[in-house]
Amino acid sequence: VRVRSELAARGIELAEAAAYSDSVNDLPLLSASRQPSAVSPDPELERIAIMNGWPVLPGVHEDPNRPTAMLLCLTYALPFAP
């Protein structure tokens, strides 16, 4: 809900956005986006991403104290350029 309201405030529909995550907990967000990508995903998200043909990207870092999910804070829904 929060993601949708943040996007709506910027005039962006989730169905027209890119979404990035490292956790299967964000599956609803990824599934609703136009361009889902798994970034340094947990094993379950990696399996789902591969099954759905989504990009699986390496993490920027592998430091467990700085999870890749922080990328989501800045880029959880970038407008997807047609």
JSON list of N, CA and C in Angstrom, two decimals:
[
{"chain": "A", "resi": 1, "resn": "VAL", "atom": "N", "xyz": [0.83, -1.19, 0.00]},
{"chain": "A", "resi": 1, "resn": "VAL", "atom": "CA", "xyz": [0.00, 0.00, 0.00]},
{"chain": "A", "resi": 1, "resn": "VAL", "atom": "C", "xyz": [0.88, 1.25, 0.00]},
{"chain": "A", "resi": 2, "resn": "ARG", "atom": "N", "xyz": [1.92, 1.25, 0.82]},
{"chain": "A", "resi": 2, "resn": "ARG", "atom": "CA", "xyz": [2.78, 2.42, 0.89]},
{"chain": "A", "resi": 2, "resn": "ARG", "atom": "C", "xyz": [3.47, 2.70, -0.45]},
{"chain": "A", "resi": 3, "resn": "VAL", "atom": "N", "xyz": [3.93, 1.64, -1.10]},
{"chain": "A", "resi": 3, "resn": "VAL", "atom": "CA", "xyz": [4.59, 1.82, -2.39]},
{"chain": "A", "resi": 3, "resn": "VAL", "atom": "C", "xyz": [3.62, 2.42, -3.39]},
{"chain": "A", "resi": 4, "resn": "ARG", "atom": "N", "xyz": [2.42, 1.88, -3.43]},
{"chain": "A", "resi": 4, "resn": "ARG", "atom": "CA", "xyz": [1.42, 2.42, -4.37]},
{"chain": "A", "resi": 4, "resn": "ARG", "atom": "C", "xyz": [1.12, 3.89, -4.09]},
{"chain": "A", "resi": 5, "resn": "SER", "atom": "N", "xyz": [1.00, 4.27, -2.82]},
{"chain": "A", "resi": 5, "resn": "SER", "atom": "CA", "xyz": [0.69, 5.67, -2.51]},
{"chain": "A", "resi": 5, "resn": "SER", "atom": "C", "xyz": [1.88, 6.57, -2.83]},
{"chain": "A", "resi": 6, "resn": "GLU", "atom": "N", "xyz": [3.09, 6.10, -2.60]},
{"chain": "A", "resi": 6, "resn": "GLU", "atom": "CA", "xyz": [4.28, 6.88, -2.96]},
{"chain": "A", "resi": 6, "resn": "GLU", "atom": "C", "xyz": [4.35, 7.10, -4.47]},
{"chain": "A", "resi": 7, "resn": "LEU", "atom": "N", "xyz": [4.05, 6.05, -5.21]},
{"chain": "A", "resi": 7, "resn": "LEU", "atom": "CA", "xyz": [4.06, 6.17, -6.67]},
{"chain": "A", "resi": 7, "resn": "LEU", "atom": "C", "xyz": [2.95, 7.08, -7.16]},
{"chain": "A", "resi": 8, "resn": "ALA", "atom": "N", "xyz": [1.76, 6.93, -6.59]},
{"chain": "A", "resi": 8, "resn": "ALA", "atom": "CA", "xyz": [0.62, 7.76, -7.00]},
{"chain": "A", "resi": 8, "resn": "ALA", "atom": "C", "xyz": [0.93, 9.23, -6.78]},
{"chain": "A", "resi": 9, "resn": "ALA", "atom": "N", "xyz": [1.65, 9.54, -5.71]},
{"chain": "A", "resi": 9, "resn": "ALA", "atom": "CA", "xyz": [2.02, 10.93, -5.43]},
{"chain": "A", "resi": 9, "resn": "ALA", "atom": "C", "xyz": [2.94, 11.48, -6.52]},
{"chain": "A", "resi": 10, "resn": "ARG", "atom": "N", "xyz": [3.60, 10.58, -7.24]},
{"chain": "A", "resi": 10, "resn": "ARG", "atom": "CA", "xyz": [4.51, 10.99, -8.32]},
{"chain": "A", "resi": 10, "resn": "ARG", "atom": "C", "xyz": [3.91, 10.75, -9.70]},
{"chain": "A", "resi": 11, "resn": "GLY", "atom": "N", "xyz": [2.64, 10.32, -9.73]},
{"chain": "A", "resi": 11, "resn": "GLY", "atom": "CA", "xyz": [1.97, 10.08, -11.00]},
{"chain": "A", "resi": 11, "resn": "GLY", "atom": "C", "xyz": [2.44, 8.84, -11.72]},
{"chain": "A", "resi": 12, "resn": "ILE", "atom": "N", "xyz": [2.91, 7.84, -10.96]},
{"chain": "A", "resi": 12, "resn": "ILE", "atom": "CA", "xyz": [3.43, 6.61, -11.55]},
{"chain": "A", "resi": 12, "resn": "ILE", "atom": "C", "xyz": [2.55, 5.44, -11.12]},
{"chain": "A", "resi": 13, "resn": "GLU", "atom": "N", "xyz": [2.18, 4.60, -12.06]},
{"chain": "A", "resi": 13, "resn": "GLU", "atom": "CA", "xyz": [1.45, 3.37, -11.76]},
{"chain": "A", "resi": 13, "resn": "GLU", "atom": "C", "xyz": [2.47, 2.25, -11.58]},
{"chain": "A", "resi": 14, "resn": "LEU", "atom": "N", "xyz": [2.27, 1.41, -10.57]},
{"chain": "A", "resi": 14, "resn": "LEU", "atom": "CA", "xyz": [3.18, 0.29, -10.34]},
{"chain": "A", "resi": 14, "resn": "LEU", "atom": "C", "xyz": [3.26, -0.62, -11.57]},
{"chain": "A", "resi": 15, "resn": "ALA", "atom": "N", "xyz": [2.16, -0.79, -12.26]},
{"chain": "A", "resi": 15, "resn": "ALA", "atom": "CA", "xyz": [2.14, -1.64, -13.45]},
{"chain": "A", "resi": 15, "resn": "ALA", "atom": "C", "xyz": [2.99, -1.08, -14.58]},
{"chain": "A", "resi": 16, "resn": "GLU", "atom": "N", "xyz": [3.44, 0.17, -14.45]},
{"chain": "A", "resi": 16, "resn": "GLU", "atom": "CA", "xyz": [4.29, 0.80, -15.46]},
{"chain": "A", "resi": 16, "resn": "GLU", "atom": "C", "xyz": [5.69, 1.05, -14.93]},
{"chain": "A", "resi": 17, "resn": "ALA", "atom": "N", "xyz": [6.04, 0.43, -13.80]},
{"chain": "A", "resi": 17, "resn": "ALA", "atom": "CA", "xyz": [7.31, 0.71, -13.14]},
{"chain": "A", "resi": 17, "resn": "ALA", "atom": "C", "xyz": [8.20, -0.52, -13.09]},
{"chain": "A", "resi": 18, "resn": "ALA", "atom": "N", "xyz": [9.47, -0.28, -12.80]},
{"chain": "A", "resi": 18, "resn": "ALA", "atom": "CA", "xyz": [10.42, -1.34, -12.53]},
{"chain": "A", "resi": 18, "resn": "ALA", "atom": "C", "xyz": [10.50, -1.51, -11.02]},
{"chain": "A", "resi": 19, "resn": "ALA", "atom": "N", "xyz": [10.71, -2.74, -10.57]},
{"chain": "A", "resi": 19, "resn": "ALA", "atom": "CA", "xyz": [10.86, -3.00, -9.14]},
{"chain": "A", "resi": 19, "resn": "ALA", "atom": "C", "xyz": [12.04, -3.94, -8.93]},
{"chain": "A", "resi": 20, "resn": "TYR", "atom": "N", "xyz": [12.77, -3.69, -7.87]},
{"chain": "A", "resi": 20, "resn": "TYR", "atom": "CA", "xyz": [13.96, -4.46, -7.54]},
{"chain": "A", "resi": 20, "resn": "TYR", "atom": "C", "xyz": [13.85, -4.94, -6.11]},
{"chain": "A", "resi": 21, "resn": "SER", "atom": "N", "xyz": [14.24, -6.19, -5.85]},
{"chain": "A", "resi": 21, "resn": "SER", "atom": "CA", "xyz": [14.22, -6.69, -4.48]},
{"chain": "A", "resi": 21, "resn": "SER", "atom": "C", "xyz": [15.16, -7.86, -4.33]},
{"chain": "A", "resi": 22, "resn": "ASP", "atom": "N", "xyz": [15.52, -8.13, -3.07]},
{"chain": "A", "resi": 22, "resn": "ASP", "atom": "CA", "xyz": [16.34, -9.29, -2.75]},
{"chain": "A", "resi": 22, "resn": "ASP", "atom": "C", "xyz": [15.58, -10.34, -1.95]},
{"chain": "A", "resi": 23, "resn": "SER", "atom": "N", "xyz": [14.31, -10.08, -1.67]},
{"chain": "A", "resi": 23, "resn": "SER", "atom": "CA", "xyz": [13.57, -10.96, -0.77]},
{"chain": "A", "resi": 23, "resn": "SER", "atom": "C", "xyz": [12.24, -11.42, -1.36]},
{"chain": "A", "resi": 24, "resn": "VAL", "atom": "N", "xyz": [11.92, -12.68, -1.10]},
{"chain": "A", "resi": 24, "resn": "VAL", "atom": "CA", "xyz": [10.63, -13.22, -1.54]},
{"chain": "A", "resi": 24, "resn": "VAL", "atom": "C", "xyz": [9.48, -12.47, -0.86]},
{"chain": "A", "resi": 25, "resn": "ASN", "atom": "N", "xyz": [9.76, -11.80, 0.24]},
{"chain": "A", "resi": 25, "resn": "ASN", "atom": "CA", "xyz": [8.72, -11.02, 0.93]},
{"chain": "A", "resi": 25, "resn": "ASN", "atom": "C", "xyz": [8.18, -9.90, 0.04]},
{"chain": "A", "resi": 26, "resn": "ASP", "atom": "N", "xyz": [8.94, -9.49, -0.95]},
{"chain": "A", "resi": 26, "resn": "ASP", "atom": "CA", "xyz": [8.52, -8.43, -1.86]},
{"chain": "A", "resi": 26, "resn": "ASP", "atom": "C", "xyz": [7.89, -8.97, -3.13]},
{"chain": "A", "resi": 27, "resn": "LEU", "atom": "N", "xyz": [7.52, -10.24, -3.13]},
{"chain": "A", "resi": 27, "resn": "LEU", "atom": "CA", "xyz": [6.93, -10.85, -4.31]},
{"chain": "A", "resi": 27, "resn": "LEU", "atom": "C", "xyz": [5.69, -10.11, -4.82]},
{"chain": "A", "resi": 28, "resn": "PRO", "atom": "N", "xyz": [4.80, -9.63, -3.95]},
{"chain": "A", "resi": 28, "resn": "PRO", "atom": "CA", "xyz": [3.65, -8.87, -4.47]},
{"chain": "A", "resi": 28, "resn": "PRO", "atom": "C", "xyz": [4.07, -7.62, -5.24]},
{"chain": "A", "resi": 29, "resn": "LEU", "atom": "N", "xyz": [5.08, -6.93, -4.74]},
{"chain": "A", "resi": 29, "resn": "LEU", "atom": "CA", "xyz": [5.59, -5.73, -5.42]},
{"chain": "A", "resi": 29, "resn": "LEU", "atom": "C", "xyz": [6.18, -6.11, -6.77]},
{"chain": "A", "resi": 30, "resn": "LEU", "atom": "N", "xyz": [7.01, -7.12, -6.79]},
{"chain": "A", "resi": 30, "resn": "LEU", "atom": "CA", "xyz": [7.65, -7.54, -8.04]},
{"chain": "A", "resi": 30, "resn": "LEU", "atom": "C", "xyz": [6.62, -8.02, -9.06]},
{"chain": "A", "resi": 31, "resn": "SER", "atom": "N", "xyz": [5.67, -8.81, -8.59]},
{"chain": "A", "resi": 31, "resn": "SER", "atom": "CA", "xyz": [4.65, -9.37, -9.49]},
{"chain": "A", "resi": 31, "resn": "SER", "atom": "C", "xyz": [3.76, -8.29, -10.11]},
{"chain": "A", "resi": 32, "resn": "ALA", "atom": "N", "xyz": [3.55, -7.21, -9.39]},
{"chain": "A", "resi": 32, "resn": "ALA", "atom": "CA", "xyz": [2.68, -6.14, -9.87]},
{"chain": "A", "resi": 32, "resn": "ALA", "atom": "C", "xyz": [3.40, -5.15, -10.78]},
{"chain": "A", "resi": 33, "resn": "SER", "atom": "N", "xyz": [4.73, -5.22, -10.82]},
{"chain": "A", "resi": 33, "resn": "SER", "atom": "CA", "xyz": [5.48, -4.25, -11.62]},
{"chain": "A", "resi": 33, "resn": "SER", "atom": "C", "xyz": [5.64, -4.71, -13.05]},
{"chain": "A", "resi": 34, "resn": "ARG", "atom": "N", "xyz": [5.95, -3.76, -13.92]},
{"chain": "A", "resi": 34, "resn": "ARG", "atom": "CA", "xyz": [6.15, -4.08, -15.33]},
{"chain": "A", "resi": 34, "resn": "ARG", "atom": "C", "xyz": [7.50, -4.74, -15.56]},
{"chain": "A", "resi": 35, "resn": "GLN", "atom": "N", "xyz": [8.49, -4.35, -14.76]},
{"chain": "A", "resi": 35, "resn": "GLN", "atom": "CA", "xyz": [9.85, -4.83, -14.96]},
{"chain": "A", "resi": 35, "resn": "GLN", "atom": "C", "xyz": [10.43, -5.30, -13.62]},
{"chain": "A", "resi": 36, "resn": "PRO", "atom": "N", "xyz": [10.09, -6.51, -13.18]},
{"chain": "A", "resi": 36, "resn": "PRO", "atom": "CA", "xyz": [10.63, -7.01, -11.92]},
{"chain": "A", "resi": 36, "resn": "PRO", "atom": "C", "xyz": [12.05, -7.53, -12.08]},
{"chain": "A", "resi": 37, "resn": "SER", "atom": "N", "xyz": [12.89, -7.30, -11.08]},
{"chain": "A", "resi": 37, "resn": "SER", "atom": "CA", "xyz": [14.25, -7.82, -11.08]},
{"chain": "A", "resi": 37, "resn": "SER", "atom": "C", "xyz": [14.61, -8.27, -9.67]},
{"chain": "A", "resi": 38, "resn": "ALA", "atom": "N", "xyz": [15.25, -9.42, -9.58]},
{"chain": "A", "resi": 38, "resn": "ALA", "atom": "CA", "xyz": [15.75, -9.93, -8.31]},
{"chain": "A", "resi": 38, "resn": "ALA", "atom": "C", "xyz": [17.21, -9.55, -8.21]},
{"chain": "A", "resi": 39, "resn": "VAL", "atom": "N", "xyz": [17.58, -8.87, -7.12]},
{"chain": "A", "resi": 39, "resn": "VAL", "atom": "CA", "xyz": [18.96, -8.41, -6.93]},
{"chain": "A", "resi": 39, "resn": "VAL", "atom": "C", "xyz": [19.54, -9.15, -5.73]},
{"chain": "A", "resi": 40, "resn": "SER", "atom": "N", "xyz": [20.57, -9.94, -5.98]},
{"chain": "A", "resi": 40, "resn": "SER", "atom": "CA", "xyz": [21.18, -10.75, -4.94]},
{"chain": "A", "resi": 40, "resn": "SER", "atom": "C", "xyz": [20.08, -11.43, -4.11]},
{"chain": "A", "resi": 41, "resn": "PRO", "atom": "N", "xyz": [19.21, -12.19, -4.78]},
{"chain": "A", "resi": 41, "resn": "PRO", "atom": "CA", "xyz": [18.00, -12.69, -4.13]},
{"chain": "A", "resi": 41, "resn": "PRO", "atom": "C", "xyz": [18.23, -13.82, -3.14]},
{"chain": "A", "resi": 42, "resn": "ASP", "atom": "N", "xyz": [17.26, -13.94, -2.22]},
{"chain": "A", "resi": 42, "resn": "ASP", "atom": "CA", "xyz": [17.26, -15.12, -1.35]},
{"chain": "A", "resi": 42, "resn": "ASP", "atom": "C", "xyz": [16.91, -16.32, -2.25]},
{"chain": "A", "resi": 43, "resn": "PRO", "atom": "N", "xyz": [17.18, -17.54, -1.79]},
{"chain": "A", "resi": 43, "resn": "PRO", "atom": "CA", "xyz": [16.98, -18.72, -2.66]},
{"chain": "A", "resi": 43, "resn": "PRO", "atom": "C", "xyz": [15.57, -18.85, -3.23]},
{"chain": "A", "resi": 44, "resn": "GLU", "atom": "N", "xyz": [14.55, -18.57, -2.43]},
{"chain": "A", "resi": 44, "resn": "GLU", "atom": "CA", "xyz": [13.17, -18.71, -2.92]},
{"chain": "A", "resi": 44, "resn": "GLU", "atom": "C", "xyz": [12.86, -17.69, -4.00]},
{"chain": "A", "resi": 45, "resn": "LEU", "atom": "N", "xyz": [13.28, -16.44, -3.80]},
{"chain": "A", "resi": 45, "resn": "LEU", "atom": "CA", "xyz": [13.04, -15.41, -4.83]},
{"chain": "A", "resi": 45, "resn": "LEU", "atom": "C", "xyz": [13.83, -15.74, -6.08]},
{"chain": "A", "resi": 46, "resn": "GLU", "atom": "N", "xyz": [15.04, -16.24, -5.94]},
{"chain": "A", "resi": 46, "resn": "GLU", "atom": "CA", "xyz": [15.82, -16.61, -7.12]},
{"chain": "A", "resi": 46, "resn": "GLU", "atom": "C", "xyz": [15.09, -17.69, -7.93]},
{"chain": "A", "resi": 47, "resn": "ARG", "atom": "N", "xyz": [14.55, -18.69, -7.24]},
{"chain": "A", "resi": 47, "resn": "ARG", "atom": "CA", "xyz": [13.81, -19.76, -7.93]},
{"chain": "A", "resi": 47, "resn": "ARG", "atom": "C", "xyz": [12.61, -19.19, -8.67]},
{"chain": "A", "resi": 48, "resn": "ILE", "atom": "N", "xyz": [11.86, -18.32, -8.02]},
{"chain": "A", "resi": 48, "resn": "ILE", "atom": "CA", "xyz": [10.67, -17.72, -8.63]},
{"chain": "A", "resi": 48, "resn": "ILE", "atom": "C", "xyz": [11.05, -16.82, -9.80]},
{"chain": "A", "resi": 49, "resn": "ALA", "atom": "N", "xyz": [12.11, -16.04, -9.63]},
{"chain": "A", "resi": 49, "resn": "ALA", "atom": "CA", "xyz": [12.56, -15.15, -10.70]},
{"chain": "A", "resi": 49, "resn": "ALA", "atom": "C", "xyz": [12.96, -15.94, -11.94]},
{"chain": "A", "resi": 50, "resn": "ILE", "atom": "N", "xyz": [13.72, -17.00, -11.74]},
{"chain": "A", "resi": 50, "resn": "ILE", "atom": "CA", "xyz": [14.14, -17.83, -12.87]},
{"chain": "A", "resi": 50, "resn": "ILE", "atom": "C", "xyz": [12.92, -18.47, -13.54]},
{"chain": "A", "resi": 51, "resn": "MET", "atom": "N", "xyz": [11.99, -18.96, -12.73]},
{"chain": "A", "resi": 51, "resn": "MET", "atom": "CA", "xyz": [10.79, -19.60, -13.25]},
{"chain": "A", "resi": 51, "resn": "MET", "atom": "C", "xyz": [9.96, -18.62, -14.10]},
{"chain": "A", "resi": 52, "resn": "ASN", "atom": "N", "xyz": [9.97, -17.33, -13.71]},
{"chain": "A", "resi": 52, "resn": "ASN", "atom": "CA", "xyz": [9.19, -16.31, -14.41]},
{"chain": "A", "resi": 52, "resn": "ASN", "atom": "C", "xyz": [9.98, -15.56, -15.49]},
{"chain": "A", "resi": 53, "resn": "GLY", "atom": "N", "xyz": [11.25, -15.89, -15.65]},
{"chain": "A", "resi": 53, "resn": "GLY", "atom": "CA", "xyz": [12.07, -15.23, -16.65]},
{"chain": "A", "resi": 53, "resn": "GLY", "atom": "C", "xyz": [12.47, -13.82, -16.27]},
{"chain": "A", "resi": 54, "resn": "TRP", "atom": "N", "xyz": [12.47, -13.50, -14.97]},
{"chain": "A", "resi": 54, "resn": "TRP", "atom": "CA", "xyz": [12.88, -12.18, -14.51]},
{"chain": "A", "resi": 54, "resn": "TRP", "atom": "C", "xyz": [14.39, -12.12, -14.42]},
{"chain": "A", "resi": 55, "resn": "PRO", "atom": "N", "xyz": [14.99, -10.96, -14.63]},
{"chain": "A", "resi": 55, "resn": "PRO", "atom": "CA", "xyz": [16.44, -10.84, -14.45]},
{"chain": "A", "resi": 55, "resn": "PRO", "atom": "C", "xyz": [16.84, -11.14, -13.01]},
{"chain": "A", "resi": 56, "resn": "VAL", "atom": "N", "xyz": [17.94, -11.85, -12.85]},
{"chain": "A", "resi": 56, "resn": "VAL", "atom": "CA", "xyz": [18.54, -12.10, -11.54]},
{"chain": "A", "resi": 56, "resn": "VAL", "atom": "C", "xyz": [19.90, -11.41, -11.58]},
{"chain": "A", "resi": 57, "resn": "LEU", "atom": "N", "xyz": [20.03, -10.35, -10.80]},
{"chain": "A", "resi": 57, "resn": "LEU", "atom": "CA", "xyz": [21.22, -9.51, -10.84]},
{"chain": "A", "resi": 57, "resn": "LEU", "atom": "C", "xyz": [22.09, -9.73, -9.61]},
{"chain": "A", "resi": 58, "resn": "PRO", "atom": "N", "xyz": [23.40, -9.62, -9.78]},
{"chain": "A", "resi": 58, "resn": "PRO", "atom": "CA", "xyz": [24.27, -9.75, -8.60]},
{"chain": "A", "resi": 58, "resn": "PRO", "atom": "C", "xyz": [24.10, -8.54, -7.70]},
{"chain": "A", "resi": 59, "resn": "GLY", "atom": "N", "xyz": [24.39, -8.72, -6.43]},
{"chain": "A", "resi": 59, "resn": "GLY", "atom": "CA", "xyz": [24.30, -7.61, -5.49]},
{"chain": "A", "resi": 59, "resn": "GLY", "atom": "C", "xyz": [25.45, -6.64, -5.66]},
{"chain": "A", "resi": 60, "resn": "VAL", "atom": "N", "xyz": [25.23, -5.43, -5.21]},
{"chain": "A", "resi": 60, "resn": "VAL", "atom": "CA", "xyz": [26.27, -4.41, -5.25]},
{"chain": "A", "resi": 60, "resn": "VAL", "atom": "C", "xyz": [27.35, -4.76, -4.24]},
{"chain": "A", "resi": 61, "resn": "HIS", "atom": "N", "xyz": [26.95, -5.40, -3.18]},
{"chain": "A", "resi": 61, "resn": "HIS", "atom": "CA", "xyz": [27.87, -5.82, -2.13]},
{"chain": "A", "resi": 61, "resn": "HIS", "atom": "C", "xyz": [27.29, -7.06, -1.47]},
{"chain": "A", "resi": 62, "resn": "GLU", "atom": "N", "xyz": [28.10, -7.76, -0.77]},
{"chain": "A", "resi": 62, "resn": "GLU", "atom": "CA", "xyz": [27.62, -8.94, -0.08]},
{"chain": "A", "resi": 62, "resn": "GLU", "atom": "C", "xyz": [27.80, -8.79, 1.43]},
{"chain": "A", "resi": 63, "resn": "ASP", "atom": "N", "xyz": [27.93, -7.57, 1.92]},
{"chain": "A", "resi": 63, "resn": "ASP", "atom": "CA", "xyz": [28.07, -7.29, 3.35]},
{"chain": "A", "resi": 63, "resn": "ASP", "atom": "C", "xyz": [26.72, -7.53, 4.03]},
{"chain": "A", "resi": 64, "resn": "PRO", "atom": "N", "xyz": [26.64, -8.52, 4.94]},
{"chain": "A", "resi": 64, "resn": "PRO", "atom": "CA", "xyz": [25.34, -8.82, 5.56]},
{"chain": "A", "resi": 64, "resn": "PRO", "atom": "C", "xyz": [24.80, -7.68, 6.42]},
{"chain": "A", "resi": 65, "resn": "ASN", "atom": "N", "xyz": [25.65, -6.73, 6.78]},
{"chain": "A", "resi": 65, "resn": "ASN", "atom": "CA", "xyz": [25.20, -5.59, 7.58]},
{"chain": "A", "resi": 65, "resn": "ASN", "atom": "C", "xyz": [24.59, -4.49, 6.72]},
{"chain": "A", "resi": 66, "resn": "ARG", "atom": "N", "xyz": [24.70, -4.60, 5.40]},
{"chain": "A", "resi": 66, "resn": "ARG", "atom": "CA", "xyz": [24.12, -3.61, 4.49]},
{"chain": "A", "resi": 66, "resn": "ARG", "atom": "C", "xyz": [23.37, -4.36, 3.41]},
{"chain": "A", "resi": 67, "resn": "PRO", "atom": "N", "xyz": [22.17, -4.84, 3.70]},
{"chain": "A", "resi": 67, "resn": "PRO", "atom": "CA", "xyz": [21.44, -5.67, 2.73]},
{"chain": "A", "resi": 67, "resn": "PRO", "atom": "C", "xyz": [21.14, -4.94, 1.43]},
{"chain": "A", "resi": 68, "resn": "THR", "atom": "N", "xyz": [21.15, -5.71, 0.37]},
{"chain": "A", "resi": 68, "resn": "THR", "atom": "CA", "xyz": [20.89, -5.17, -0.95]},
{"chain": "A", "resi": 68, "resn": "THR", "atom": "C", "xyz": [19.51, -4.53, -1.03]},
{"chain": "A", "resi": 69, "resn": "ALA", "atom": "N", "xyz": [18.61, -4.93, -0.13]},
{"chain": "A", "resi": 69, "resn": "ALA", "atom": "CA", "xyz": [17.26, -4.36, -0.13]},
{"chain": "A", "resi": 69, "resn": "ALA", "atom": "C", "xyz": [17.28, -2.85, 0.01]},
{"chain": "A", "resi": 70, "resn": "MET", "atom": "N", "xyz": [18.39, -2.28, 0.51]},
{"chain": "A", "resi": 70, "resn": "MET", "atom": "CA", "xyz": [18.42, -0.82, 0.62]},
{"chain": "A", "resi": 70, "resn": "MET", "atom": "C", "xyz": [18.32, -0.17, -0.75]},
{"chain": "A", "resi": 71, "resn": "LEU", "atom": "N", "xyz": [18.67, -0.89, -1.80]},
{"chain": "A", "resi": 71, "resn": "LEU", "atom": "CA", "xyz": [18.46, -0.36, -3.15]},
{"chain": "A", "resi": 71, "resn": "LEU", "atom": "C", "xyz": [17.00, -0.04, -3.38]},
{"chain": "A", "resi": 72, "resn": "LEU", "atom": "N", "xyz": [16.15, -0.83, -2.75]},
{"chain": "A", "resi": 72, "resn": "LEU", "atom": "CA", "xyz": [14.72, -0.64, -2.88]},
{"chain": "A", "resi": 72, "resn": "LEU", "atom": "C", "xyz": [14.29, 0.73, -2.40]},
{"chain": "A", "resi": 73, "resn": "CYS", "atom": "N", "xyz": [14.99, 1.28, -1.42]},
{"chain": "A", "resi": 73, "resn": "CYS", "atom": "CA", "xyz": [14.63, 2.59, -0.89]},
{"chain": "A", "resi": 73, "resn": "CYS", "atom": "C", "xyz": [14.67, 3.68, -1.96]},
{"chain": "A", "resi": 74, "resn": "LEU", "atom": "N", "xyz": [15.63, 3.58, -2.85]},
{"chain": "A", "resi": 74, "resn": "LEU", "atom": "CA", "xyz": [15.80, 4.61, -3.86]},
{"chain": "A", "resi": 74, "resn": "LEU", "atom": "C", "xyz": [15.23, 4.21, -5.23]},
{"chain": "A", "resi": 75, "resn": "THR", "atom": "N", "xyz": [15.19, 2.93, -5.51]},
{"chain": "A", "resi": 75, "resn": "THR", "atom": "CA", "xyz": [14.82, 2.52, -6.86]},
{"chain": "A", "resi": 75, "resn": "THR", "atom": "C", "xyz": [13.71, 1.48, -6.89]},
{"chain": "A", "resi": 76, "resn": "TYR", "atom": "N", "xyz": [12.87, 1.43, -5.86]},
{"chain": "A", "resi": 76, "resn": "TYR", "atom": "CA", "xyz": [11.87, 0.39, -5.83]},
{"chain": "A", "resi": 76, "resn": "TYR", "atom": "C", "xyz": [10.88, 0.50, -6.96]},
{"chain": "A", "resi": 77, "resn": "ALA", "atom": "N", "xyz": [10.76, 1.64, -7.54]},
{"chain": "A", "resi": 77, "resn": "ALA", "atom": "CA", "xyz": [9.82, 1.78, -8.67]},
{"chain": "A", "resi": 77, "resn": "ALA", "atom": "C", "xyz": [10.26, 2.91, -9.58]},
{"chain": "A", "resi": 78, "resn": "LEU", "atom": "N", "xyz": [11.13, 2.59, -10.47]},
{"chain": "A", "resi": 78, "resn": "LEU", "atom": "CA", "xyz": [11.57, 3.58, -11.45]},
{"chain": "A", "resi": 78, "resn": "LEU", "atom": "C", "xyz": [10.62, 3.55, -12.64]},
{"chain": "A", "resi": 79, "resn": "PRO", "atom": "N", "xyz": [10.30, 4.68, -13.19]},
{"chain": "A", "resi": 79, "resn": "PRO", "atom": "CA", "xyz": [9.47, 4.64, -14.39]},
{"chain": "A", "resi": 79, "resn": "PRO", "atom": "C", "xyz": [10.15, 3.80, -15.48]},
{"chain": "A", "resi": 80, "resn": "PHE", "atom": "N", "xyz": [9.39, 2.96, -16.09]},
{"chain": "A", "resi": 80, "resn": "PHE", "atom": "CA", "xyz": [9.93, 2.11, -17.14]},
{"chain": "A", "resi": 80, "resn": "PHE", "atom": "C", "xyz": [9.79, 2.82, -18.46]},
{"chain": "A", "resi": 81, "resn": "ALA", "atom": "N", "xyz": [10.90, 3.08, -19.11]},
{"chain": "A", "resi": 81, "resn": "ALA", "atom": "CA", "xyz": [10.88, 3.77, -20.40]},
{"chain": "A", "resi": 81, "resn": "ALA", "atom": "C", "xyz": [10.46, 2.80, -21.50]},
{"chain": "A", "resi": 82, "resn": "PRO", "atom": "N", "xyz": [9.44, 3.13, -22.25]},
{"chain": "A", "resi": 82, "resn": "PRO", "atom": "CA", "xyz": [8.99, 2.22, -23.32]},
{"chain": "A", "resi": 82, "resn": "PRO", "atom": "C", "xyz": [10.02, 2.08, -24.43]}
]
